[in-house]
PDB file of C-alpha atoms and ligand atoms in Angstrom:
ATOM      1  CA  MET I   5      -4.447  -8.226 -24.518  1.00  0.00           C
ATOM      2  CA  GLN I   6      -5.970 -11.151 -22.703  1.00  0.00           C
ATOM      3  CA  LYS I   7      -5.229 -14.495 -24.247  1.00  0.00           C
ATOM      4  CA  HIS I   8      -7.745 -17.263 -24.435  1.00  0.00           C
ATOM      5  CA  ASN I   9      -6.331 -19.533 -21.775  1.00  0.00           C
ATOM      6  CA  GLN I  10      -5.432 -16.793 -19.311  1.00  0.00           C
ATOM      7  CA  LYS I  11      -6.963 -16.556 -15.880  1.00  0.00           C
ATOM      8  CA  GLU I  12      -7.752 -13.167 -14.500  1.00  0.00           C
ATOM      9  CA  HIS I  13      -7.530 -12.216 -10.844  1.00  0.00           C
ATOM     10  CA  LEU I  14      -8.833  -9.015  -9.378  1.00  0.00           C
ATOM     11  CA  TYR I  15      -7.226  -7.849  -6.155  1.00  0.00           C
ATOM     12  CA  LYS I  16      -8.114  -4.955  -3.979  1.00  0.00           C
ATOM     13  CA  LEU I  17      -5.118  -3.405  -2.239  1.00  0.00           C
ATOM     14  CA  LEU I  18      -5.444  -0.644   0.330  1.00  0.00           C
ATOM     15  CA  VAL I  19      -3.031   2.233   0.610  1.00  0.00           C
ATOM     16  CA  ILE I  20      -3.470   3.854   3.999  1.00  0.00           C
ATOM     17  CA  GLY I  21      -1.611   6.178   6.341  1.00  0.00           C
ATOM     18  CA  ASP I  22      -1.715   9.758   7.542  1.00  0.00           C
ATOM     19  CA  LEU I  23      -2.528  12.766   5.422  1.00  0.00           C
ATOM     20  CA  GLY I  24       0.310  13.975   3.213  1.00  0.00           C
ATOM     21  CA  VAL I  25       2.578  10.925   3.530  1.00  0.00           C
ATOM     22  CA  GLY I  26       2.395  10.376  -0.224  1.00  0.00           C
ATOM     23  CA  LYS I  27      -0.283   7.725  -0.754  1.00  0.00           C
ATOM     24  CA  THR I  28      -1.785   9.350  -3.823  1.00  0.00           C
ATOM     25  CA  SER I  29       1.668  10.106  -5.227  1.00  0.00           C
ATOM     26  CA  ILE I  30       2.814   6.507  -4.795  1.00  0.00           C
ATOM     27  CA  ILE I  31      -0.253   5.172  -6.567  1.00  0.00           C
ATOM     28  CA  LYS I  32       0.152   7.671  -9.386  1.00  0.00           C
ATOM     29  CA  ARG I  33       3.803   6.837  -9.748  1.00  0.00           C
ATOM     30  CA  TYR I  34       3.111   3.139  -9.828  1.00  0.00           C
ATOM     31  CA  VAL I  35       0.139   3.246 -12.151  1.00  0.00           C
ATOM     32  CA  HIS I  36       0.898   6.203 -14.391  1.00  0.00           C
ATOM     33  CA  GLN I  37       4.674   6.593 -13.980  1.00  0.00           C
ATOM     34  CA  ASN I  38       4.424  10.246 -13.136  1.00  0.00           C
ATOM     35  CA  PHE I  39       4.821  12.531 -10.154  1.00  0.00           C
ATOM     36  CA  SER I  40       3.216  15.861  -9.524  1.00  0.00           C
ATOM     37  CA  PRO I  41       4.860  18.120  -6.948  1.00  0.00           C
ATOM     38  CA  HIS I  42       1.635  20.008  -6.401  1.00  0.00           C
ATOM     39  CA  TYR I  43      -0.208  19.071  -3.294  1.00  0.00           C
ATOM     40  CA  ARG I  44      -3.769  18.081  -3.877  1.00  0.00           C
ATOM     41  CA  ALA I  45      -5.787  16.370  -1.158  1.00  0.00           C
ATOM     42  CA  THR I  46      -7.890  13.643  -2.644  1.00  0.00           C
ATOM     43  CA  ILE I  47     -11.584  14.062  -2.199  1.00  0.00           C
ATOM     44  CA  GLY I  48     -14.047  11.227  -2.647  1.00  0.00           C
ATOM     45  CA  VAL I  49     -13.263   7.525  -2.908  1.00  0.00           C
ATOM     46  CA  ASP I  50     -10.646   6.840  -5.496  1.00  0.00           C
ATOM     47  CA  PHE I  51      -8.915   3.857  -6.905  1.00  0.00           C
ATOM     48  CA  ALA I  52      -6.496   3.156  -9.705  1.00  0.00           C
ATOM     49  CA  LEU I  53      -6.147   0.007 -11.720  1.00  0.00           C
ATOM     50  CA  LYS I  54      -2.850  -1.606 -12.607  1.00  0.00           C
ATOM     51  CA  VAL I  55      -2.874  -4.617 -14.904  1.00  0.00           C
ATOM     52  CA  LEU I  56       0.014  -7.038 -14.626  1.00  0.00           C
ATOM     53  CA  SER I  57       0.860  -9.961 -16.864  1.00  0.00           C
ATOM     54  CA  TRP I  58       1.839 -12.204 -14.027  1.00  0.00           C
ATOM     55  CA  ASP I  59       2.842 -15.190 -16.120  1.00  0.00           C
ATOM     56  CA  ALA I  60       1.710 -16.867 -19.346  1.00  0.00           C
ATOM     57  CA  GLU I  61      -1.534 -18.068 -17.757  1.00  0.00           C
ATOM     58  CA  THR I  62      -2.269 -15.280 -15.336  1.00  0.00           C
ATOM     59  CA  VAL I  63      -3.354 -11.688 -15.527  1.00  0.00           C
ATOM     60  CA  VAL I  64      -3.545  -9.762 -12.268  1.00  0.00           C
ATOM     61  CA  ARG I  65      -5.660  -6.666 -11.974  1.00  0.00           C
ATOM     62  CA  LEU I  66      -4.647  -4.615  -8.990  1.00  0.00           C
ATOM     63  CA  GLN I  67      -7.180  -2.222  -7.673  1.00  0.00           C
ATOM     64  CA  LEU I  68      -5.265   0.271  -5.536  1.00  0.00           C
ATOM     65  CA  TRP I  69      -7.603   2.015  -3.124  1.00  0.00           C
ATOM     66  CA  ASP I  70      -6.623   5.498  -2.179  1.00  0.00           C
ATOM     67  CA  ILE I  71      -8.005   7.086   0.949  1.00  0.00           C
ATOM     68  CA  ALA I  72      -9.870  10.095  -0.166  1.00  0.00           C
ATOM     69  CA  GLY I  73      -9.476  12.761   2.479  1.00  0.00           C
ATOM     70  CA  GLN I  74     -10.920  10.736   5.356  1.00  0.00           C
ATOM     71  CA  GLU I  75      -7.454   9.865   6.671  1.00  0.00           C
ATOM     72  CA  ARG I  76      -7.591  13.010   8.810  1.00  0.00           C
ATOM     73  CA  PHE I  77      -9.891  11.029  11.137  1.00  0.00           C
ATOM     74  CA  GLY I  78      -7.295   8.297  11.552  1.00  0.00           C
ATOM     75  CA  ASN I  79      -9.608   5.409  10.798  1.00  0.00           C
ATOM     76  CA  MET I  80     -11.749   4.027   8.036  1.00  0.00           C
ATOM     77  CA  THR I  81     -15.007   2.161   7.883  1.00  0.00           C
ATOM     78  CA  ARG I  82     -15.277  -1.589   7.706  1.00  0.00           C
ATOM     79  CA  VAL I  83     -16.967  -1.198   4.337  1.00  0.00           C
ATOM     80  CA  TYR I  84     -13.971   0.626   2.935  1.00  0.00           C
ATOM     81  CA  TYR I  85     -11.603  -2.179   3.937  1.00  0.00           C
ATOM     82  CA  ARG I  86     -13.913  -4.943   2.774  1.00  0.00           C
ATOM     83  CA  GLU I  87     -12.462  -7.741   0.634  1.00  0.00           C
ATOM     84  CA  ALA I  88      -8.992  -6.256   0.372  1.00  0.00           C
ATOM     85  CA  MET I  89      -6.274  -8.880  -0.087  1.00  0.00           C
ATOM     86  CA  GLY I  90      -3.403  -6.709   1.014  1.00  0.00           C
ATOM     87  CA  ALA I  91      -2.510  -3.321   2.352  1.00  0.00           C
ATOM     88  CA  PHE I  92       0.281  -0.794   2.289  1.00  0.00           C
ATOM     89  CA  ILE I  93       0.654   1.454   5.278  1.00  0.00           C
ATOM     90  CA  VAL I  94       2.658   4.516   4.376  1.00  0.00           C
ATOM     91  CA  PHE I  95       4.546   6.981   6.550  1.00  0.00           C
ATOM     92  CA  ASP I  96       6.664  10.004   5.726  1.00  0.00           C
ATOM     93  CA  VAL I  97      10.303   9.623   6.803  1.00  0.00           C
ATOM     94  CA  THR I  98      10.524  13.358   7.428  1.00  0.00           C
ATOM     95  CA  ARG I  99       7.620  13.409   9.903  1.00  0.00           C
ATOM     96  CA  PRO I 100       7.972  11.210  13.014  1.00  0.00           C
ATOM     97  CA  ALA I 101       4.281  11.591  13.905  1.00  0.00           C
ATOM     98  CA  THR I 102       3.315   9.762  10.749  1.00  0.00           C
ATOM     99  CA  PHE I 103       5.480   6.836  11.817  1.00  0.00           C
ATOM    100  CA  GLU I 104       3.864   6.821  15.240  1.00  0.00           C
ATOM    101  CA  ALA I 105       0.505   6.619  13.493  1.00  0.00           C
ATOM    102  CA  VAL I 106       1.505   3.440  11.672  1.00  0.00           C
ATOM    103  CA  THR I 107       0.556   1.081  14.503  1.00  0.00           C
ATOM    104  CA  LYS I 108      -2.749   2.874  14.903  1.00  0.00           C
ATOM    105  CA  TRP I 109      -3.517   2.290  11.223  1.00  0.00           C
ATOM    106  CA  LYS I 110      -2.522  -1.335  11.543  1.00  0.00           C
ATOM    107  CA  GLU I 111      -4.824  -1.815  14.529  1.00  0.00           C
ATOM    108  CA  ASP I 112      -7.676  -0.121  12.731  1.00  0.00           C
ATOM    109  CA  LEU I 113      -7.178  -2.374   9.731  1.00  0.00           C
ATOM    110  CA  ASP I 114      -6.841  -5.613  11.693  1.00  0.00           C
ATOM    111  CA  SER I 115      -9.842  -4.830  13.870  1.00  0.00           C
ATOM    112  CA  LYS I 116     -12.071  -4.376  10.839  1.00  0.00           C
ATOM    113  CA  LEU I 117     -10.772  -6.853   8.298  1.00  0.00           C
ATOM    114  CA  VAL I 118      -9.572 -10.454   8.352  1.00  0.00           C
ATOM    115  CA  LEU I 119      -9.011 -12.836   5.472  1.00  0.00           C
ATOM    116  CA  PRO I 120     -11.486 -15.671   4.926  1.00  0.00           C
ATOM    117  CA  ASN I 121      -8.958 -17.971   6.632  1.00  0.00           C
ATOM    118  CA  GLY I 122      -9.112 -15.836   9.768  1.00  0.00           C
ATOM    119  CA  LYS I 123      -5.643 -14.362   9.335  1.00  0.00           C
ATOM    120  CA  PRO I 124      -4.844 -10.667   9.170  1.00  0.00           C
ATOM    121  CA  VAL I 125      -4.435  -9.149   5.741  1.00  0.00           C
ATOM    122  CA  PRO I 126      -0.781  -9.092   4.624  1.00  0.00           C
ATOM    123  CA  THR I 127       0.457  -5.572   5.130  1.00  0.00           C
ATOM    124  CA  VAL I 128       3.624  -3.928   3.883  1.00  0.00           C
ATOM    125  CA  LEU I 129       5.099  -0.852   5.498  1.00  0.00           C
ATOM    126  CA  LEU I 130       6.333   1.892   3.173  1.00  0.00           C
ATOM    127  CA  ALA I 131       8.827   4.478   4.404  1.00  0.00           C
ATOM    128  CA  ASN I 132       8.106   7.139   1.834  1.00  0.00           C
ATOM    129  CA  LYS I 133       9.943  10.318   0.761  1.00  0.00           C
ATOM    130  CA  CYS I 134      13.290   8.598   1.191  1.00  0.00           C
ATOM    131  CA  ASP I 135      14.645  11.067  -1.382  1.00  0.00           C
ATOM    132  CA  GLN I 136      14.454  13.548   1.536  1.00  0.00           C
ATOM    133  CA  GLY I 137      16.802  11.553   3.730  1.00  0.00           C
ATOM    134  CA  ILE I 138      15.968   8.864   6.191  1.00  0.00           C
ATOM    135  CA  ASP I 139      16.235  10.929   9.375  1.00  0.00           C
ATOM    136  CA  VAL I 140      13.268   9.440  11.122  1.00  0.00           C
ATOM    137  CA  LEU I 141      14.583   5.951  10.664  1.00  0.00           C
ATOM    138  CA  MET I 142      18.099   6.917  11.683  1.00  0.00           C
ATOM    139  CA  ASN I 143      17.322   9.268  14.564  1.00  0.00           C
ATOM    140  CA  ASN I 144      15.065   6.859  16.325  1.00  0.00           C
ATOM    141  CA  GLY I 145      17.407   3.986  15.808  1.00  0.00           C
ATOM    142  CA  ILE I 146      14.393   2.050  14.772  1.00  0.00           C
ATOM    143  CA  LYS I 147      15.134  -1.442  13.743  1.00  0.00           C
ATOM    144  CA  MET I 148      12.627  -1.748  10.991  1.00  0.00           C
ATOM    145  CA  ASP I 149      12.838  -5.494  10.546  1.00  0.00           C
ATOM    146  CA  GLN I 150      12.159  -5.975  14.214  1.00  0.00           C
ATOM    147  CA  PHE I 151       9.407  -3.376  14.164  1.00  0.00           C
ATOM    148  CA  CYS I 152       7.737  -5.241  11.316  1.00  0.00           C
ATOM    149  CA  LYS I 153       7.977  -8.555  13.122  1.00  0.00           C
ATOM    150  CA  GLU I 154       6.575  -7.158  16.339  1.00  0.00           C
ATOM    151  CA  ASN I 155       3.741  -5.338  14.647  1.00  0.00           C
ATOM    152  CA  GLY I 156       2.706  -7.921  12.099  1.00  0.00           C
ATOM    153  CA  PHE I 157       4.001  -6.386   8.879  1.00  0.00           C
ATOM    154  CA  VAL I 158       5.185  -8.792   6.196  1.00  0.00           C
ATOM    155  CA  GLY I 159       7.993  -6.420   5.290  1.00  0.00           C
ATOM    156  CA  TRP I 160       8.981  -2.849   4.622  1.00  0.00           C
ATOM    157  CA  PHE I 161      10.491  -0.766   1.843  1.00  0.00           C
ATOM    158  CA  GLU I 162      11.958   2.657   1.489  1.00  0.00           C
ATOM    159  CA  THR I 163      10.055   4.354  -1.288  1.00  0.00           C
ATOM    160  CA  SER I 164       9.945   7.616  -3.084  1.00  0.00           C
ATOM    161  CA  ALA I 165       7.164   8.726  -5.332  1.00  0.00           C
ATOM    162  CA  LYS I 166       9.515  11.414  -6.585  1.00  0.00           C
ATOM    163  CA  VAL I 167      12.324   9.264  -7.865  1.00  0.00           C
ATOM    164  CA  MET I 168      11.608   6.018  -9.623  1.00  0.00           C
ATOM    165  CA  PHE I 169      11.162   3.244  -7.155  1.00  0.00           C
ATOM    166  CA  PRO I 170      11.171  -0.274  -8.406  1.00  0.00           C
ATOM    167  CA  PHE I 171       7.809  -1.814  -7.645  1.00  0.00           C
ATOM    168  CA  LEU I 172       5.100  -2.245  -5.113  1.00  0.00           C
ATOM    169  CA  PHE I 173       3.539  -5.553  -5.866  1.00  0.00           C
ATOM    170  CA  LYS I 174       6.636  -7.710  -5.886  1.00  0.00           C
ATOM    171  CA  CYS I 175       6.640  -7.999  -2.125  1.00  0.00           C
ATOM    172  CA  PHE I 176       3.326  -9.778  -2.288  1.00  0.00           C
ATOM    173  CA  SER I 177       4.726 -12.519  -4.489  1.00  0.00           C
ATOM    174  CA  LYS I 178       6.130 -14.127  -1.365  1.00  0.00           C
ATOM    175  CA  HIS I 179       2.572 -14.393  -0.147  1.00  0.00           C
ATOM    176  CA  ARG I 180       1.053 -15.574  -3.359  1.00  0.00           C
ATOM    177  CA  GLU I 181      -0.664 -18.505  -1.757  1.00  0.00           C
ATOM    178  CA  ILE I 182      -2.852 -16.052   0.097  1.00  0.00           C
ATOM    179  CA  GLY I 183      -3.984 -14.292  -3.007  1.00  0.00           C
ATOM    180  CA  PHE I 184      -4.264 -17.098  -5.476  1.00  0.00           C
ATOM    181  CA  GLN I 185      -6.785 -19.337  -3.760  1.00  0.00           C
ATOM    182  CA  ASN I 186      -9.612 -18.779  -6.209  1.00  0.00           C
TER     183      ASN I 186
HETATM  184  P1  LIG X 201      -1.436  11.695   0.584  1.00  0.00           P
HETATM  185  O1  LIG X 201      -2.218  12.693   1.383  1.00  0.00           O
HETATM  186  O2  LIG X 201      -0.908  10.614   1.469  1.00  0.00           O
HETATM  187  O3  LIG X 201      -2.183  11.152  -0.590  1.00  0.00           O
HETATM  188  O4  LIG X 201      -0.134  12.454   0.037  1.00  0.00           O
HETATM  189  P2  LIG X 201       0.140  13.062  -1.423  1.00  0.00           P
HETATM  190  O5  LIG X 201       0.423  11.984  -2.397  1.00  0.00           O
HETATM  191  O6  LIG X 201      -0.936  14.013  -1.752  1.00  0.00           O
HETATM  192  O7  LIG X 201       1.514  13.819  -1.173  1.00  0.00           O
HETATM  193  C1  LIG X 201       1.624  14.871  -0.241  1.00  0.00           C
HETATM  194  C2  LIG X 201       2.769  15.785  -0.635  1.00  0.00           C
HETATM  195  O8  LIG X 201       4.016  15.093  -0.508  1.00  0.00           O
HETATM  196  C3  LIG X 201       2.690  16.264  -2.076  1.00  0.00           C
HETATM  197  O9  LIG X 201       3.136  17.604  -2.121  1.00  0.00           O
HETATM  198  C4  LIG X 201       3.652  15.369  -2.823  1.00  0.00           C
HETATM  199  O10 LIG X 201       4.194  16.004  -3.936  1.00  0.00           O
HETATM  200  C5  LIG X 201       4.697  15.088  -1.758  1.00  0.00           C
HETATM  201  N1  LIG X 201       5.337  13.767  -1.912  1.00  0.00           N
HETATM  202  C6  LIG X 201       4.700  12.570  -2.003  1.00  0.00           C
HETATM  203  N2  LIG X 201       5.581  11.572  -2.113  1.00  0.00           N
HETATM  204  C7  LIG X 201       6.807  12.130  -2.088  1.00  0.00           C
HETATM  205  C8  LIG X 201       8.147  11.608  -2.153  1.00  0.00           C
HETATM  206  O11 LIG X 201       8.390  10.409  -2.245  1.00  0.00           O
HETATM  207  N3  LIG X 201       9.162  12.514  -2.087  1.00  0.00           N
HETATM  208  C9  LIG X 201       8.929  13.851  -1.969  1.00  0.00           C
HETATM  209  N4  LIG X 201       9.992  14.638  -1.906  1.00  0.00           N
HETATM  210  N5  LIG X 201       7.707  14.375  -1.904  1.00  0.00           N
HETATM  211  C10 LIG X 201       6.649  13.538  -1.963  1.00  0.00           C
HETATM  212 MG1  LIG X 202      -4.179  11.550  -1.162  1.00  0.00          MG
END
C-alpha cells in the first residue's frame, strides 16, 4: 500500500544474454518466487513488475524487461533498450559460448544506450545455473572481478533460478545516485 508521503520511482531494467541462459527463469524466480523446469522460449515483448518498499519514503517499481525470442539474433534494437536504468547480462556457467557472448551483448548495449549523463548504463553480470557447478568459471581460470573491471561491469554474481538466490536489485544500491536523480 502506498502511503501518502511516499515517492514512487519506476525503473526499467534489462535482462539480456543468449538464448537459454535462464533470463526468463531468473525474472520469474525474482518476481514470483517460482521455477519451472519446462523450457519455454518467450515470444513477444515481455516484462515483469516487482514492487519494492525501498525505505519509509520510497517505493521502487522495477520493470524487468525480458528478451522475447529475439536474442537468437544477438542484438536488440535501440528502442528496446531505451530509458533503461540498468541491465543484467546473463550467461550459463555450463555453456562457455554464452560467456563468450557476454562482451558482445555489452557492446550492443553500450552502443545503443547511454544515460542522460553520458555514462554507460550500470550493468551486472550474472553467472547463472550455478547449481550445475561452476565449470566454465573454473576451467577457464577466469578472474571474474578482473573481467568485470576490464569490460565495464559494476559487478557479478553467481545465480541460480533453480535454487533460491538472494536478490537481484541489491547490487544496484551501490549505484543509487544514478537511479535516484529524479
Ligand atoms: P532464457 O532463454 O534465457 O529466457 O532461458 P529460460 O529461462 O527459458 O531457461 C532455459 C532453460 O534453462 C530452462 O529449461 C530452465 O528451466 C533452465 N534453467 C534456467 N535457469 C536455471 C538454473 O539456474 N539452473 C538450472 N539447473 N536450470 C536453469
Ligand atoms: Mg526467455
